CSV table of C-alpha atoms and ligand atoms in Angstrom, one decimal:
chain,number,residue,atom,x,y,z
A,214,MET,CA,12.7,17.8,-78.3
A,215,LEU,CA,10.9,14.5,-77.7
A,216,HIS,CA,7.9,15.0,-75.3
A,217,CYS,CA,7.8,11.9,-72.9
A,218,GLY,CA,5.3,12.5,-70.2
A,219,LYS,CA,6.8,15.0,-67.9
A,220,PHE,CA,10.1,14.6,-69.2
A,221,GLN,CA,11.7,16.5,-72.5
A,222,LEU,CA,14.5,14.6,-74.2
A,223,ASP,CA,17.0,16.9,-76.1
A,224,LEU,CA,17.4,15.4,-79.5
A,225,ALA,CA,20.4,17.2,-80.3
A,226,ARG,CA,22.7,14.5,-78.8
A,227,PRO,CA,22.0,10.8,-79.3
A,228,ILE,CA,19.9,9.2,-76.7
A,229,VAL,CA,20.7,5.9,-75.1
A,230,MET,CA,17.8,3.6,-74.2
A,231,GLY,CA,18.9,0.8,-71.8
A,232,ILE,CA,17.3,-2.6,-72.0
A,233,VAL,CA,15.8,-3.9,-68.7
A,234,ASN,CA,14.4,-7.3,-69.2
A,235,VAL,CA,12.3,-8.7,-66.3
A,236,THR,CA,13.0,-12.4,-66.7
A,237,PRO,CA,11.0,-15.0,-65.0
A,238,ASP,CA,12.2,-16.3,-61.6
A,239,SER,CA,14.4,-19.3,-61.6
A,240,PHE,CA,13.0,-20.2,-58.3
A,241,SER,CA,9.8,-21.9,-59.4
A,242,ASP,CA,7.9,-21.0,-56.3
A,243,GLY,CA,5.6,-18.6,-58.2
A,244,GLY,CA,7.3,-15.8,-56.4
A,245,GLN,CA,8.6,-12.7,-58.2
A,246,HIS,CA,10.7,-11.0,-55.6
A,247,ALA,CA,14.0,-12.0,-56.7
A,248,SER,CA,13.7,-11.0,-60.5
A,249,THR,CA,11.9,-7.8,-59.5
A,250,ALA,CA,15.0,-7.1,-57.3
A,251,ALA,CA,17.3,-8.0,-59.9
A,252,ALA,CA,15.7,-5.7,-62.6
A,253,ILE,CA,15.8,-2.8,-60.5
A,254,ALA,CA,19.3,-3.2,-59.5
A,255,HIS,CA,20.3,-3.5,-63.2
A,256,ALA,CA,18.0,-0.6,-64.0
A,257,ARG,CA,20.0,1.5,-61.3
A,258,GLN,CA,23.3,0.3,-62.9
A,259,LEU,CA,22.3,1.4,-66.3
A,260,ILE,CA,21.4,4.9,-65.1
A,261,ALA,CA,24.6,5.0,-63.3
A,262,ASP,CA,26.2,4.1,-66.6
A,263,GLY,CA,24.7,7.0,-68.6
A,264,ALA,CA,21.4,5.8,-69.9
A,265,ASP,CA,19.0,8.5,-71.0
A,266,ILE,CA,15.9,6.3,-70.8
A,267,LEU,CA,15.1,2.8,-69.7
A,268,ASP,CA,13.0,0.2,-71.7
A,269,ILE,CA,11.4,-2.2,-69.4
A,270,GLY,CA,10.2,-5.5,-70.9
A,271,GLY,CA,8.4,-8.5,-69.4
A,272,GLU,CA,7.9,-10.5,-72.5
A,273,SER,CA,10.6,-11.7,-74.8
A,274,THR,CA,9.9,-10.6,-78.5
A,275,ARG,CA,13.0,-12.6,-79.8
A,276,PRO,CA,12.5,-15.0,-82.6
A,277,GLY,CA,10.8,-18.0,-81.6
A,278,ALA,CA,10.0,-16.9,-78.2
A,279,ALA,CA,6.6,-17.8,-76.6
A,280,GLU,CA,4.1,-15.4,-75.7
A,281,VAL,CA,3.4,-14.4,-72.1
A,282,GLY,CA,-0.1,-13.9,-70.6
A,283,GLU,CA,-1.2,-10.4,-69.7
A,284,GLN,CA,-1.4,-11.2,-66.0
A,285,GLN,CA,2.2,-12.6,-65.8
A,286,GLU,CA,3.6,-9.8,-68.0
A,287,LEU,CA,1.7,-7.0,-65.5
A,288,GLU,CA,3.1,-9.2,-62.6
A,289,ARG,CA,6.6,-8.8,-63.9
A,290,VAL,CA,6.8,-5.2,-65.1
A,291,LEU,CA,4.8,-3.3,-62.6
A,292,PRO,CA,6.7,-4.0,-59.5
A,293,VAL,CA,9.9,-2.8,-61.4
A,294,ILE,CA,8.2,0.3,-62.5
A,295,GLU,CA,6.8,1.1,-59.0
A,296,GLY,CA,10.2,0.2,-57.4
A,297,LEU,CA,11.8,2.8,-60.0
A,298,CYS,CA,9.5,5.7,-59.3
A,299,GLY,CA,11.4,8.7,-58.4
A,300,ILE,CA,14.4,8.2,-60.9
A,301,SER,CA,15.6,11.1,-62.9
A,302,ILE,CA,15.0,9.7,-66.2
A,303,PRO,CA,11.8,8.5,-68.2
A,304,LEU,CA,10.8,4.7,-68.1
A,305,SER,CA,9.6,3.0,-71.3
A,306,ILE,CA,7.3,0.0,-71.2
A,307,ASP,CA,7.9,-2.5,-74.0
A,308,THR,CA,4.6,-4.2,-74.8
A,309,TYR,CA,2.1,-4.6,-77.5
A,310,LYS,CA,-0.6,-5.2,-74.9
A,311,PRO,CA,-3.1,-2.2,-74.2
A,312,ALA,CA,-3.6,-3.3,-70.8
A,313,VAL,CA,-0.1,-3.7,-69.9
A,314,MET,CA,0.4,0.0,-71.5
A,315,ARG,CA,-2.3,1.5,-69.3
A,316,ALA,CA,-1.0,0.0,-66.0
A,317,ALA,CA,2.5,0.7,-66.7
A,318,LEU,CA,1.5,4.4,-67.8
A,319,ALA,CA,-0.6,4.8,-64.6
A,320,ALA,CA,2.3,3.5,-62.5
A,321,GLY,CA,4.8,6.0,-64.0
A,322,ALA,CA,6.1,5.1,-67.2
A,323,SER,CA,6.5,8.0,-69.7
A,324,MET,CA,6.8,6.0,-72.9
A,325,VAL,CA,5.3,3.1,-74.9
A,326,ASN,CA,7.6,0.9,-77.0
A,327,ASP,CA,5.4,-1.2,-79.0
A,328,VAL,CA,6.8,-3.6,-81.6
A,329,ASN,CA,3.3,-3.8,-82.9
A,330,ALA,CA,3.0,0.0,-83.7
A,331,LEU,CA,-0.2,0.4,-81.6
A,332,GLN,CA,-2.1,-1.7,-84.1
A,333,ALA,CA,-3.9,-3.9,-81.4
A,334,ALA,CA,-7.3,-2.9,-80.6
A,335,GLY,CA,-7.6,-0.2,-78.0
A,336,ALA,CA,-3.7,0.5,-78.0
A,337,LEU,CA,-3.9,3.8,-79.8
A,338,GLU,CA,-6.9,5.0,-77.3
A,339,VAL,CA,-4.6,3.9,-74.1
A,340,VAL,CA,-1.7,6.3,-75.5
A,341,THR,CA,-3.9,9.1,-76.6
A,342,ARG,CA,-5.3,9.7,-73.2
A,343,THR,CA,-1.8,10.2,-71.7
A,344,ASP,CA,1.1,12.4,-72.5
A,345,ALA,CA,3.5,9.7,-73.1
A,346,ALA,CA,5.8,9.1,-76.0
A,347,VAL,CA,5.4,6.2,-78.3
A,348,CYS,CA,7.9,4.2,-80.4
A,349,LEU,CA,6.2,2.6,-83.5
A,350,MET,CA,8.2,-0.3,-84.8
A,351,HIS,CA,8.0,-2.2,-88.2
A,352,LYS,CA,8.0,-6.0,-88.2
A,353,GLN,CA,7.0,-8.6,-90.8
A,354,GLY,CA,4.9,-11.4,-89.3
A,355,ASP,CA,4.7,-12.5,-85.7
A,356,PRO,CA,7.8,-13.2,-83.5
A,357,GLN,CA,6.9,-16.9,-83.3
A,358,THR,CA,7.5,-17.3,-87.2
A,359,MET,CA,8.8,-14.1,-88.5
A,360,GLN,CA,12.3,-15.3,-89.4
A,361,GLN,CA,11.0,-18.4,-91.4
A,362,ARG,CA,11.1,-16.6,-94.7
A,363,PRO,CA,11.1,-12.8,-94.7
A,364,GLN,CA,10.5,-11.3,-98.2
A,365,TYR,CA,10.3,-7.8,-99.4
A,366,ARG,CA,10.2,-6.3,-103.0
A,367,ASP,CA,12.1,-3.1,-101.5
A,368,VAL,CA,12.7,-3.4,-97.8
A,369,VAL,CA,13.6,0.3,-97.3
A,370,GLU,CA,10.6,1.5,-99.3
A,371,GLU,CA,8.1,-0.9,-97.6
A,372,VAL,CA,9.2,-0.3,-94.2
A,373,SER,CA,9.2,3.4,-94.7
A,374,ASP,CA,5.8,3.2,-96.3
A,375,PHE,CA,4.4,1.3,-93.2
A,376,LEU,CA,5.9,3.7,-90.7
A,377,GLY,CA,4.6,6.8,-92.6
A,378,GLY,CA,1.2,5.2,-92.5
A,379,ARG,CA,1.4,4.5,-88.7
A,380,VAL,CA,2.6,8.1,-88.0
A,381,ALA,CA,-0.2,9.5,-90.0
A,382,ALA,CA,-2.7,7.3,-88.1
A,383,VAL,CA,-1.2,8.0,-84.7
A,384,GLU,CA,-1.1,11.6,-85.3
A,385,ALA,CA,-4.8,11.5,-86.7
A,386,ALA,CA,-5.9,9.9,-83.3
A,387,GLY,CA,-4.4,13.1,-81.5
A,388,ILE,CA,-0.9,12.1,-80.5
A,389,ALA,CA,1.3,15.1,-81.3
A,390,ARG,CA,4.4,14.7,-83.7
A,391,GLU,CA,6.8,15.7,-80.8
A,392,ARG,CA,5.7,12.3,-79.0
A,393,ILE,CA,6.4,9.9,-81.7
A,394,VAL,CA,9.4,7.9,-82.6
A,395,ILE,CA,9.7,5.4,-85.4
A,396,ASP,CA,11.9,2.2,-85.8
A,397,PRO,CA,12.6,0.0,-88.8
A,398,GLY,CA,12.6,-3.2,-86.5
A,399,PHE,CA,15.9,-4.7,-87.0
A,400,GLY,CA,15.6,-8.5,-87.0
A,401,PHE,CA,11.9,-8.4,-86.8
A,402,GLY,CA,11.0,-10.5,-90.0
A,403,LYS,CA,14.3,-9.5,-91.8
A,404,THR,CA,17.3,-11.6,-93.3
A,405,VAL,CA,20.9,-10.3,-92.5
A,406,ALA,CA,20.7,-8.8,-96.2
A,407,HIS,CA,17.5,-6.8,-95.5
A,408,ASN,CA,18.8,-5.6,-92.0
A,409,LEU,CA,22.1,-4.4,-93.9
A,410,GLU,CA,19.8,-2.6,-96.5
A,411,LEU,CA,17.9,-1.0,-93.8
A,412,LEU,CA,21.1,0.4,-92.1
A,413,ARG,CA,22.5,1.7,-95.3
A,414,GLY,CA,19.3,3.3,-96.2
A,415,LEU,CA,18.6,4.5,-92.6
A,416,GLU,CA,18.9,8.3,-93.6
A,417,SER,CA,15.9,8.2,-95.9
A,418,PHE,CA,13.7,7.7,-92.9
A,419,ARG,CA,14.5,11.2,-91.9
A,420,ALA,CA,12.2,12.2,-94.5
A,421,LEU,CA,9.2,11.0,-92.3
A,422,GLY,CA,9.9,14.0,-89.9
A,423,VAL,CA,10.1,12.0,-86.5
A,424,PRO,CA,13.1,10.8,-84.6
A,425,LEU,CA,14.4,7.4,-85.4
A,426,LEU,CA,15.2,4.5,-83.0
A,427,ALA,CA,17.6,1.8,-84.0
A,428,GLY,CA,17.8,-1.7,-82.0
A,429,LEU,CA,20.7,-3.6,-83.1
A,430,SER,CA,22.2,-4.6,-79.6
A,431,ARG,CA,23.3,-8.1,-79.6
A,432,LYS,CA,21.0,-9.2,-82.5
A,433,SER,CA,21.6,-12.3,-84.5
A,434,MET,CA,22.5,-10.3,-87.6
A,435,LEU,CA,25.7,-9.0,-85.6
A,436,GLY,CA,26.6,-12.6,-84.7
A,437,ALA,CA,26.1,-13.9,-88.3
A,438,ILE,CA,28.5,-11.0,-89.6
A,439,ALA,CA,31.0,-11.2,-86.8
A,440,GLY,CA,30.9,-15.0,-86.0
A,441,ARG,CA,30.0,-14.4,-82.4
A,442,ASP,CA,27.7,-16.2,-80.0
A,443,VAL,CA,25.4,-14.0,-78.3
A,444,ASN,CA,27.5,-13.3,-75.3
A,445,GLU,CA,30.5,-12.2,-77.6
A,446,ARG,CA,28.8,-9.4,-79.4
A,447,LEU,CA,29.6,-6.2,-77.3
A,448,ALA,CA,32.2,-4.8,-79.9
A,449,ALA,CA,29.7,-5.4,-83.0
A,450,SER,CA,27.0,-4.1,-80.9
A,451,VAL,CA,28.8,-0.8,-80.1
A,452,ALA,CA,29.9,-0.4,-83.6
A,453,ALA,CA,26.3,-0.8,-85.0
A,454,ALA,CA,25.0,1.7,-82.5
A,455,LEU,CA,27.6,4.3,-83.6
A,456,LEU,CA,26.9,3.7,-87.3
A,457,ALA,CA,23.3,3.8,-86.6
A,458,VAL,CA,23.5,7.1,-85.0
A,459,GLN,CA,26.1,8.3,-87.7
A,460,ARG,CA,23.3,7.5,-90.3
A,461,GLY,CA,20.6,9.5,-88.5
A,462,ALA,CA,19.4,7.4,-85.5
A,463,ALA,CA,18.3,9.7,-82.6
A,464,ILE,CA,17.9,6.9,-80.2
A,465,VAL,CA,19.8,3.8,-79.7
A,466,ARG,CA,18.2,0.9,-77.8
A,467,VAL,CA,21.1,-1.0,-76.2
A,468,HIS,CA,22.1,-3.7,-73.5
A,469,ASP,CA,25.6,-2.2,-73.0
A,470,VAL,CA,24.9,1.3,-72.0
A,471,ARG,CA,28.5,2.1,-70.4
A,472,GLU,CA,30.1,1.2,-73.6
A,473,THR,CA,27.6,2.7,-76.2
A,474,VAL,CA,28.0,6.0,-74.0
A,475,ASP,CA,31.8,5.9,-74.2
A,476,ALA,CA,31.6,5.3,-78.1
A,477,LEU,CA,29.2,7.9,-78.7
A,478,LYS,CA,31.3,10.5,-76.8
A,479,ILE,CA,34.0,10.1,-79.3
A,480,LEU,CA,31.6,10.7,-82.1
A,481,GLU,CA,30.2,13.7,-80.4
A,482,ALA,CA,33.8,15.2,-79.6
A,483,ILE,CA,34.4,14.8,-83.4
A,484,ASN,CA,31.2,16.3,-84.2
A,485,GLU,CA,31.7,19.2,-81.7
A,486,SER,CA,33.5,21.4,-84.0
A,487,GLU,CA,30.8,21.5,-86.6
A,488,ARG,CA,28.3,23.3,-84.3
B,713,YH5,C1,14.0,-3.0,-81.3
B,713,YH5,O1,14.7,-3.4,-82.4
B,713,YH5,N1,14.0,-5.4,-80.2
B,713,YH5,S1,13.4,-7.4,-78.4
B,713,YH5,C2,17.4,-11.1,-80.3
B,713,YH5,C3,18.6,-11.0,-80.0
B,713,YH5,C4,19.1,-10.1,-79.1
B,713,YH5,C5,18.3,-9.0,-78.5
B,713,YH5,C6,20.3,-12.6,-79.2
B,713,YH5,N2,12.3,-4.7,-78.8
B,713,YH5,C7,13.6,-4.2,-80.5
B,713,YH5,O2,16.3,-7.0,-78.4
B,713,YH5,N3,11.8,-2.8,-79.5
B,713,YH5,C8,13.4,-5.7,-79.1
B,713,YH5,O3,19.6,-12.1,-80.3
B,713,YH5,C9,12.5,-3.8,-79.4
B,713,YH5,N4,13.3,-2.0,-81.3
B,713,YH5,C10,12.4,-1.7,-80.4
B,713,YH5,N5,11.7,-0.5,-80.5
B,713,YH5,C11,14.5,-8.2,-79.5
B,713,YH5,C12,16.0,-7.9,-78.8
B,713,YH5,C13,17.1,-8.9,-79.2
B,713,YH5,C14,16.6,-10.1,-80.1
């Protein structure tokens, strides 16, 4: 079980985390109503499609993306979290900013998804004072520059050592193991070869004793392998999610919830006879 605020997620089956990006309004009147409404509608669709948890993000952490100010990020994500209150599944806030974590958790989010693994000053304290779950992700460098020249001696060992250290630090601060998820951070300061090594070695992360999240959906490594532009990566993304689960991922973070849920049902049906 993953303890996630008032929710308990059963990890006996793969968990599908649906991605909800709150993008800036295309109407440049400074208002945020249209994008809030669009994000809420999208979130409701993902729930209908079978999402087990939704990840709400107001700042793109894609390679090369610009940072968004704290105030702007809050203006994007808070109305969406507030607008979704009362839904039957937990909400995760995708942020590395402690102030955004605090406000999102107060507004009803049950999980923090932090690409910075709670290393920002004050981040650990914010989560410690709640009963929210946390996803600790590995990255090398900063989103602006991380893809310039990623380097590792042994990527599986280095990522595993980092995540092991963060699990220990977070546990020592008072966050129970049952609330912690780890993530090797596909695409965050990694070449295609590094990402493939991590996928190949995914099972070794199980030794850290906490559930593993894999985020491969639509990422450029899939484009590089399949030779597809970002909007043509559905099949590659579903395949990657399925293979990650087969190698031990407990949670997959995906854009295409309906298709991923279908694919995982086939895997589940095959594995059914083993139980
Ligand atoms: C992740 O792996 N990723 S944001 C580039 C793309 C497509 C998608 C077109 N947040 C993760 O999804 N949080 C992001 O190329 C994440 N794990 C966790 N825990 C990047 C993203 C993306 C980037």
